[in-house]
Coordinates of C-alpha atoms in Angstrom, one line a residue:
M1 CA 47.0 12.0 36.5
N2 CA 47.4 13.4 33.0
K3 CA 44.6 13.6 30.5
R4 CA 45.8 10.7 28.5
A5 CA 46.1 8.4 31.5
L6 CA 42.6 9.5 32.7
L7 CA 41.0 8.7 29.4
A8 CA 42.7 5.3 29.4
S9 CA 41.4 4.6 32.9
V10 CA 37.9 5.6 31.9
G11 CA 38.1 3.4 28.8
A12 CA 39.3 0.4 30.8
L13 CA 36.4 0.9 33.3
T14 CA 33.9 1.1 30.5
M15 CA 35.2 -2.2 29.1
L16 CA 34.9 -3.8 32.5
V17 CA 31.4 -2.6 33.0
G18 CA 30.6 -3.9 29.5
F19 CA 32.0 -7.3 30.3
A20 CA 30.1 -7.4 33.6
G21 CA 26.9 -6.6 31.7
A22 CA 27.6 -9.2 29.1
A23 CA 28.2 -11.8 31.8
S24 CA 25.0 -10.9 33.5
A25 CA 23.1 -11.2 30.2
D26 CA 24.7 -14.6 29.6
E27 CA 23.8 -15.7 33.1
A28 CA 20.1 -14.7 32.6
S29 CA 20.0 -16.3 29.2
D30 CA 21.5 -19.6 30.5
G31 CA 19.0 -19.6 33.4
L32 CA 16.1 -19.0 31.1
A33 CA 17.2 -21.9 28.9
R34 CA 17.5 -24.2 32.0
A35 CA 14.0 -23.1 33.1
K36 CA 12.5 -23.9 29.7
E37 CA 14.1 -27.3 29.6
N38 CA 12.8 -28.2 33.1
I39 CA 9.2 -27.2 32.6
A40 CA 9.1 -29.0 29.2
K41 CA 9.3 -32.3 31.2
Y42 CA 5.8 -31.6 32.6
T43 CA 4.1 -31.0 29.3
S44 CA 4.1 -34.6 28.2
K45 CA 1.2 -37.0 28.9
P46 CA 1.8 -38.7 32.3
E47 CA 2.9 -42.4 32.3
F48 CA 1.9 -45.1 34.8
V49 CA 4.8 -46.6 36.8
A50 CA 3.9 -49.6 39.1
P51 CA 4.5 -48.8 42.8
G52 CA 5.3 -52.4 43.6
D53 CA 4.6 -56.1 42.9
A54 CA 1.2 -57.4 42.1
F55 CA -0.9 -58.6 45.1
D56 CA -4.3 -60.0 45.9
A57 CA -6.0 -56.7 46.9
K58 CA -9.4 -58.2 47.6
T59 CA -8.1 -60.7 50.1
C60 CA -6.0 -58.0 51.7
A61 CA -8.9 -55.6 52.0
A62 CA -11.5 -58.1 53.2
G63 CA -13.2 -56.7 56.3
K64 CA -11.0 -53.7 56.6
K65 CA -12.0 -50.0 56.9
M66 CA -10.2 -46.7 56.7
M67 CA -10.9 -43.4 58.2
S68 CA -9.6 -40.5 56.0
I69 CA -9.2 -37.2 57.7
P70 CA -8.4 -34.1 55.6
N71 CA -7.1 -30.9 57.1
N72 CA -10.3 -29.2 56.0
S73 CA -13.3 -30.7 54.2
G74 CA -14.0 -27.3 52.6
N75 CA -11.1 -27.9 50.3
P76 CA -12.5 -29.2 47.0
F77 CA -9.2 -30.8 46.1
L78 CA -9.2 -33.0 49.2
K79 CA -12.9 -33.7 49.0
G80 CA -12.4 -34.9 45.4
I81 CA -9.6 -37.3 46.4
I82 CA -11.6 -38.9 49.2
D83 CA -14.7 -39.3 47.1
R84 CA -12.5 -41.2 44.6
M85 CA -10.8 -43.2 47.3
K86 CA -14.3 -44.4 48.3
A87 CA -14.9 -45.6 44.8
A88 CA -11.4 -47.2 44.4
G89 CA -11.7 -48.9 47.8
A90 CA -15.1 -50.3 46.9
E91 CA -13.5 -52.1 43.9
V92 CA -11.5 -54.3 46.3
G93 CA -13.8 -54.2 49.4
L94 CA -12.1 -51.6 51.5
E95 CA -14.6 -49.3 53.3
V96 CA -13.5 -45.7 53.2
R97 CA -15.1 -43.0 55.3
E98 CA -14.3 -39.3 55.4
W99 CA -14.2 -37.5 58.8
E100 CA -15.7 -34.2 57.8
N101 CA -14.3 -31.1 59.6
Q102 CA -13.7 -27.4 59.2
G103 CA -10.0 -27.4 59.9
Q104 CA -10.1 -27.4 63.7
P105 CA -7.6 -29.7 65.5
S106 CA -10.3 -30.5 68.1
Q107 CA -12.4 -31.9 65.2
W108 CA -9.4 -34.0 63.9
V109 CA -9.1 -35.4 67.4
Q110 CA -12.8 -36.5 67.4
G111 CA -12.3 -38.4 64.1
I112 CA -9.2 -40.1 65.5
E113 CA -11.0 -41.1 68.7
L114 CA -14.0 -42.4 66.8
A115 CA -11.7 -44.5 64.5
T116 CA -10.0 -45.9 67.6
R117 CA -13.3 -46.8 69.3
E118 CA -14.8 -48.4 66.2
K119 CA -11.7 -50.4 65.5
Y120 CA -10.8 -49.0 62.1
D121 CA -7.8 -50.6 60.5
I122 CA -6.3 -47.4 59.0
I123 CA -6.3 -43.8 59.8
D124 CA -5.3 -41.7 56.7
L125 CA -4.2 -38.2 57.4
I126 CA -4.4 -36.6 54.0
S127 CA -2.6 -33.5 52.8
G128 CA -2.2 -31.1 55.7
I129 CA -2.6 -32.5 59.2
D130 CA 0.8 -32.6 60.9
P131 CA 0.7 -35.8 63.0
A132 CA 2.6 -34.0 65.8
T133 CA -0.4 -31.7 66.4
V134 CA -2.5 -34.8 67.4
A135 CA 0.2 -37.1 68.5
P136 CA -1.3 -38.4 71.8
Q137 CA -4.6 -39.4 70.1
L138 CA -2.7 -41.0 67.2
Q139 CA -0.5 -42.9 69.7
A140 CA -3.6 -44.2 71.4
A141 CA -5.0 -45.3 68.1
S142 CA -1.7 -47.1 67.2
D143 CA -1.7 -48.8 70.6
A144 CA -5.2 -50.0 69.9
G145 CA -4.1 -51.6 66.7
V146 CA -5.0 -48.9 64.2
K147 CA -2.3 -48.2 61.6
V148 CA -1.7 -44.4 61.1
M149 CA -0.7 -43.4 57.6
T150 CA -0.3 -40.2 55.7
S151 CA -0.9 -39.4 52.1
H152 CA -0.1 -36.3 49.9
F153 CA 1.4 -34.7 53.0
Y154 CA 5.1 -35.3 53.6
D155 CA 7.7 -34.0 51.2
P156 CA 10.5 -36.6 50.6
S157 CA 12.8 -34.4 52.6
F158 CA 10.6 -34.6 55.8
E159 CA 11.3 -36.9 58.7
Q160 CA 8.3 -39.1 59.3
H161 CA 6.7 -38.8 62.8
P162 CA 7.3 -42.0 64.8
V163 CA 3.6 -42.8 65.3
V164 CA 3.1 -42.9 61.5
S165 CA 3.4 -46.4 60.0
S166 CA 4.0 -45.3 56.4
S167 CA 3.8 -42.2 54.3
L168 CA 3.0 -41.7 50.6
T169 CA 5.0 -38.6 49.9
I170 CA 4.6 -36.0 47.2
G171 CA 7.3 -33.7 45.8
F172 CA 6.2 -30.4 47.2
G173 CA 9.8 -29.1 46.7
E174 CA 9.5 -30.2 43.1
I175 CA 6.3 -28.1 42.7
G176 CA 8.2 -25.1 44.0
T177 CA 10.9 -25.7 41.4
I178 CA 8.3 -25.9 38.6
L179 CA 6.5 -22.7 39.7
A180 CA 9.8 -20.8 39.8
D181 CA 10.9 -21.9 36.4
W182 CA 7.4 -21.2 34.9
S183 CA 7.6 -17.6 36.4
T184 CA 11.0 -17.2 34.8
V185 CA 9.9 -18.4 31.4
A186 CA 6.5 -16.6 31.4
T187 CA 8.2 -13.2 32.1
E188 CA 11.3 -13.8 29.9
G189 CA 13.4 -13.7 33.1
K190 CA 11.8 -10.6 34.6
A191 CA 9.4 -11.9 37.2
N192 CA 8.3 -9.7 40.1
V193 CA 6.4 -12.2 42.3
A194 CA 3.8 -12.0 45.0
L195 CA 3.7 -15.4 46.8
V196 CA 0.5 -16.4 48.6
I197 CA 1.4 -19.1 51.1
S198 CA 0.1 -20.9 54.2
T199 CA 2.9 -21.8 56.6
D200 CA 0.5 -23.6 58.9
V201 CA 0.5 -26.4 56.3
P202 CA 4.0 -28.1 56.7
P203 CA 4.5 -28.9 53.0
T204 CA 4.5 -25.2 52.3
I205 CA 8.0 -25.0 53.7
P206 CA 9.9 -27.1 51.1
L207 CA 7.7 -25.8 48.4
V208 CA 8.6 -22.2 49.2
E209 CA 12.3 -23.0 49.9
N210 CA 12.7 -24.6 46.5
F211 CA 10.8 -21.8 44.8
K212 CA 13.2 -19.3 46.2
K213 CA 16.3 -21.4 45.4
Q214 CA 15.3 -22.1 41.8
L215 CA 14.3 -18.5 41.1
A216 CA 17.7 -17.3 42.4
E217 CA 19.5 -19.9 40.4
N218 CA 17.8 -19.5 37.0
C219 CA 16.5 -15.9 37.1
P220 CA 19.0 -13.3 38.4
N221 CA 16.7 -10.5 37.3
C222 CA 13.6 -11.9 39.1
K223 CA 12.6 -11.1 42.6
I224 CA 9.9 -11.9 45.2
V225 CA 8.3 -8.6 46.0
T226 CA 6.1 -9.8 48.8
E227 CA 5.0 -13.0 50.7
I228 CA 1.4 -13.1 51.9
N229 CA 1.0 -15.8 54.6
V230 CA -2.6 -16.7 55.4
G231 CA -3.7 -19.6 57.6
V232 CA -6.0 -22.2 55.9
T233 CA -9.0 -21.3 58.0
E234 CA -8.6 -17.6 57.0
W235 CA -8.3 -17.9 53.3
G236 CA -11.9 -16.7 52.7
T237 CA -11.4 -13.5 54.6
K238 CA -7.8 -12.5 54.2
I239 CA -6.4 -13.5 50.8
Q240 CA -8.5 -11.2 48.7
P241 CA -7.8 -7.9 50.5
A242 CA -4.1 -8.8 51.0
V243 CA -3.5 -9.6 47.4
Q244 CA -5.5 -6.5 46.2
T245 CA -3.5 -4.3 48.5
A246 CA -0.2 -5.8 47.4
V247 CA -0.7 -5.4 43.7
Q248 CA -2.0 -1.9 44.1
A249 CA 0.9 -0.9 46.3
N250 CA 3.5 -2.6 44.1
P251 CA 2.6 -2.0 40.4
D252 CA 5.8 -3.8 39.3
I253 CA 4.2 -7.2 40.5
N254 CA 3.6 -9.2 37.3
V255 CA 3.2 -12.7 38.7
V256 CA 1.0 -13.9 41.6
I257 CA 1.6 -17.4 42.9
P258 CA -1.1 -18.8 45.2
I259 CA 0.8 -22.1 45.9
Y260 CA -2.4 -24.1 46.4
D261 CA -4.9 -23.5 43.7
S262 CA -8.0 -23.4 45.9
M263 CA -6.6 -20.1 47.0
S264 CA -7.2 -18.8 43.5
Q265 CA -10.9 -18.3 44.2
F266 CA -9.9 -15.3 46.4
V267 CA -6.9 -14.1 44.2
V268 CA -8.9 -13.8 41.0
P269 CA -11.4 -11.3 42.5
A270 CA -8.5 -9.4 44.0
L271 CA -6.9 -8.9 40.6
R272 CA -10.2 -7.9 39.1
L273 CA -10.9 -5.3 41.8
A274 CA -7.4 -4.0 41.4
G275 CA -7.8 -3.7 37.6
K276 CA -5.0 -6.2 37.1
T277 CA -6.8 -9.1 35.3
G278 CA -4.7 -10.2 32.3
E279 CA -1.9 -7.9 33.3
V280 CA -0.6 -9.9 36.3
K281 CA 0.0 -13.6 35.5
L282 CA -1.4 -16.3 37.9
A283 CA 0.1 -19.7 38.3
T284 CA -0.6 -22.4 40.9
F285 CA -0.7 -26.1 41.8
N286 CA -3.3 -28.9 42.2
G287 CA -5.5 -29.0 39.1
T288 CA -8.8 -28.2 40.7
P289 CA -11.5 -27.9 38.0
F290 CA -12.7 -24.4 38.8
V291 CA -9.2 -23.2 38.5
L292 CA -8.6 -25.0 35.2
D293 CA -11.8 -23.2 34.1
Y294 CA -10.1 -19.9 35.1
I295 CA -7.4 -20.7 32.6
A296 CA -10.0 -21.3 29.8
Q297 CA -11.6 -18.0 30.7
G298 CA -8.3 -16.1 30.7
L299 CA -8.4 -15.4 34.5
A300 CA -5.4 -17.6 35.3
D301 CA -2.4 -18.8 33.3
M302 CA -1.1 -22.1 34.6
D303 CA -2.0 -24.9 37.0
I304 CA 0.2 -27.8 37.8
G305 CA -2.3 -30.6 37.8
E306 CA -2.5 -34.1 39.4
S307 CA -5.2 -36.6 38.6
L308 CA -7.3 -36.9 41.8
D309 CA -8.4 -40.4 40.7
W310 CA -4.8 -41.4 40.2
I311 CA -4.0 -40.1 43.7
A312 CA -6.9 -42.1 45.1
Y313 CA -5.9 -45.3 43.4
A314 CA -2.2 -44.8 44.5
T315 CA -3.3 -44.1 48.1
I316 CA -5.6 -47.1 48.3
D317 CA -2.7 -49.2 46.9
G318 CA -0.1 -48.0 49.3
H319 CA -2.2 -48.1 52.4
L320 CA -3.4 -51.6 51.6
R321 CA 0.1 -52.8 51.2
D322 CA 1.0 -51.4 54.6
A323 CA -2.1 -52.7 56.3
C324 CA -1.3 -56.2 55.0
D325 CA 2.4 -56.0 56.0
L326 CA 3.6 -55.9 52.4
P327 CA 6.6 -53.8 51.1
T328 CA 5.1 -50.3 51.0
P329 CA 6.0 -47.5 48.5
T330 CA 7.4 -44.3 50.0
A331 CA 5.8 -42.0 47.4
L332 CA 2.5 -41.6 45.6
N333 CA 4.4 -41.5 42.3
V334 CA 1.5 -39.5 40.7
P335 CA 3.0 -37.4 37.9
F336 CA 2.5 -33.7 37.6
Y337 CA 1.1 -32.2 34.4
I338 CA 1.1 -28.5 33.4
F339 CA -2.2 -27.1 32.1
D340 CA -2.1 -23.7 30.3
K341 CA -3.9 -22.0 27.4
N342 CA -2.3 -24.5 25.0
N343 CA -3.8 -27.6 26.3
I344 CA -6.6 -26.5 28.7
A345 CA -9.2 -28.0 26.3
E346 CA -7.9 -31.4 27.3
A347 CA -9.4 -30.9 30.8
G348 CA -12.9 -30.7 29.5
T349 CA -15.6 -28.0 29.3
P350 CA -16.2 -27.4 32.0
A351 CA -13.0 -28.9 33.4
Q352 CA -13.1 -32.2 35.3
F353 CA -10.8 -33.5 38.0
D354 CA -9.4 -36.4 36.1
T355 CA -9.7 -35.4 32.4
G356 CA -6.6 -34.8 30.4
Y357 CA -4.2 -37.2 32.2
G358 CA -5.1 -40.4 30.3
D359 CA -6.4 -43.5 32.1
A360 CA -3.4 -45.9 32.0
Y361 CA -3.3 -45.8 35.8
K362 CA -6.7 -47.5 36.1
S363 CA -5.8 -50.7 34.2
G364 CA -2.3 -50.5 35.8
F365 CA -3.6 -50.7 39.3
R366 CA -6.4 -53.2 38.5
K367 CA -3.8 -55.5 37.1
L368 CA -1.6 -55.0 40.2
W369 CA -4.6 -55.8 42.4
G370 CA -5.6 -59.0 40.5
L371 CA -8.8 -57.5 39.1
E372 CA -7.8 -57.8 35.4

């Protein structure tokens, strides 16, 4: 090849590389724009949408009682929901009891068996207990006339276990999408992520799948550096050292995503001990008050919140409809709301479980129930 031909070839290659770089830049820019558009939907005040027709909730609830079994009573998010279900149930005469436990399947079994013996009308498995793990006991309860229901557990993509009468689903996959797009926007399309997950909680699966899918779609220059998988019963002992080790070993990590915000109580100390507070962004999901306070203190950056009181009202509503053989909603329909430094003051000082979401849901449900 003569010198002129060689120079022409080099020039052509340079142009191709330039075009490829431009295409990549356009792809990243377009993805960033899509991510910004998506998360903007979760920054407006939530609106109440009726889950069904009005019904006489007091007549429906008369004499009925519900046993609510969380996957672990040590989780303040779940404890908060059940406490509010007790109050919401009391408005219509539904007795709600929590079966307190430390996350052991043998303890869940005890609660199910007690509800069966004492002829409860409803067993509510809330946010984390896979019915398949206690299926024989649930089947015995169902055979005895107890309706088994789940709340804040199944993603819409899940197939409901046959022993379950109805499920009030939540968009865990949607949460994964929001977290991915927030990571993209917060880093201007250059997120290097440490994911903290618990695969022993089934909703983790669609959440993480959607996170990965959305990150790949909207952020070609983002990557997941590491996944830290810790079982629920080991959060207190394993999350902090694992996160500290990860951010020290991988100094390019600029975002940590503990997918359930109660994990943050172990992530924040890890970042502090690693000297990464303020340097590594922290985003999560649930809206637990102490984590919202972390945002106000500059120790966390974003929490996708849900009003626990709203969840409680929606759960009582859906379970009563099922218990009284009425058409039952298939989702909680509780909206997600992003809290960050721009609106964290709305959550209160200190933050509260239900502050910042408005209260349209209260009058909405009371009207549906015939109380107003």
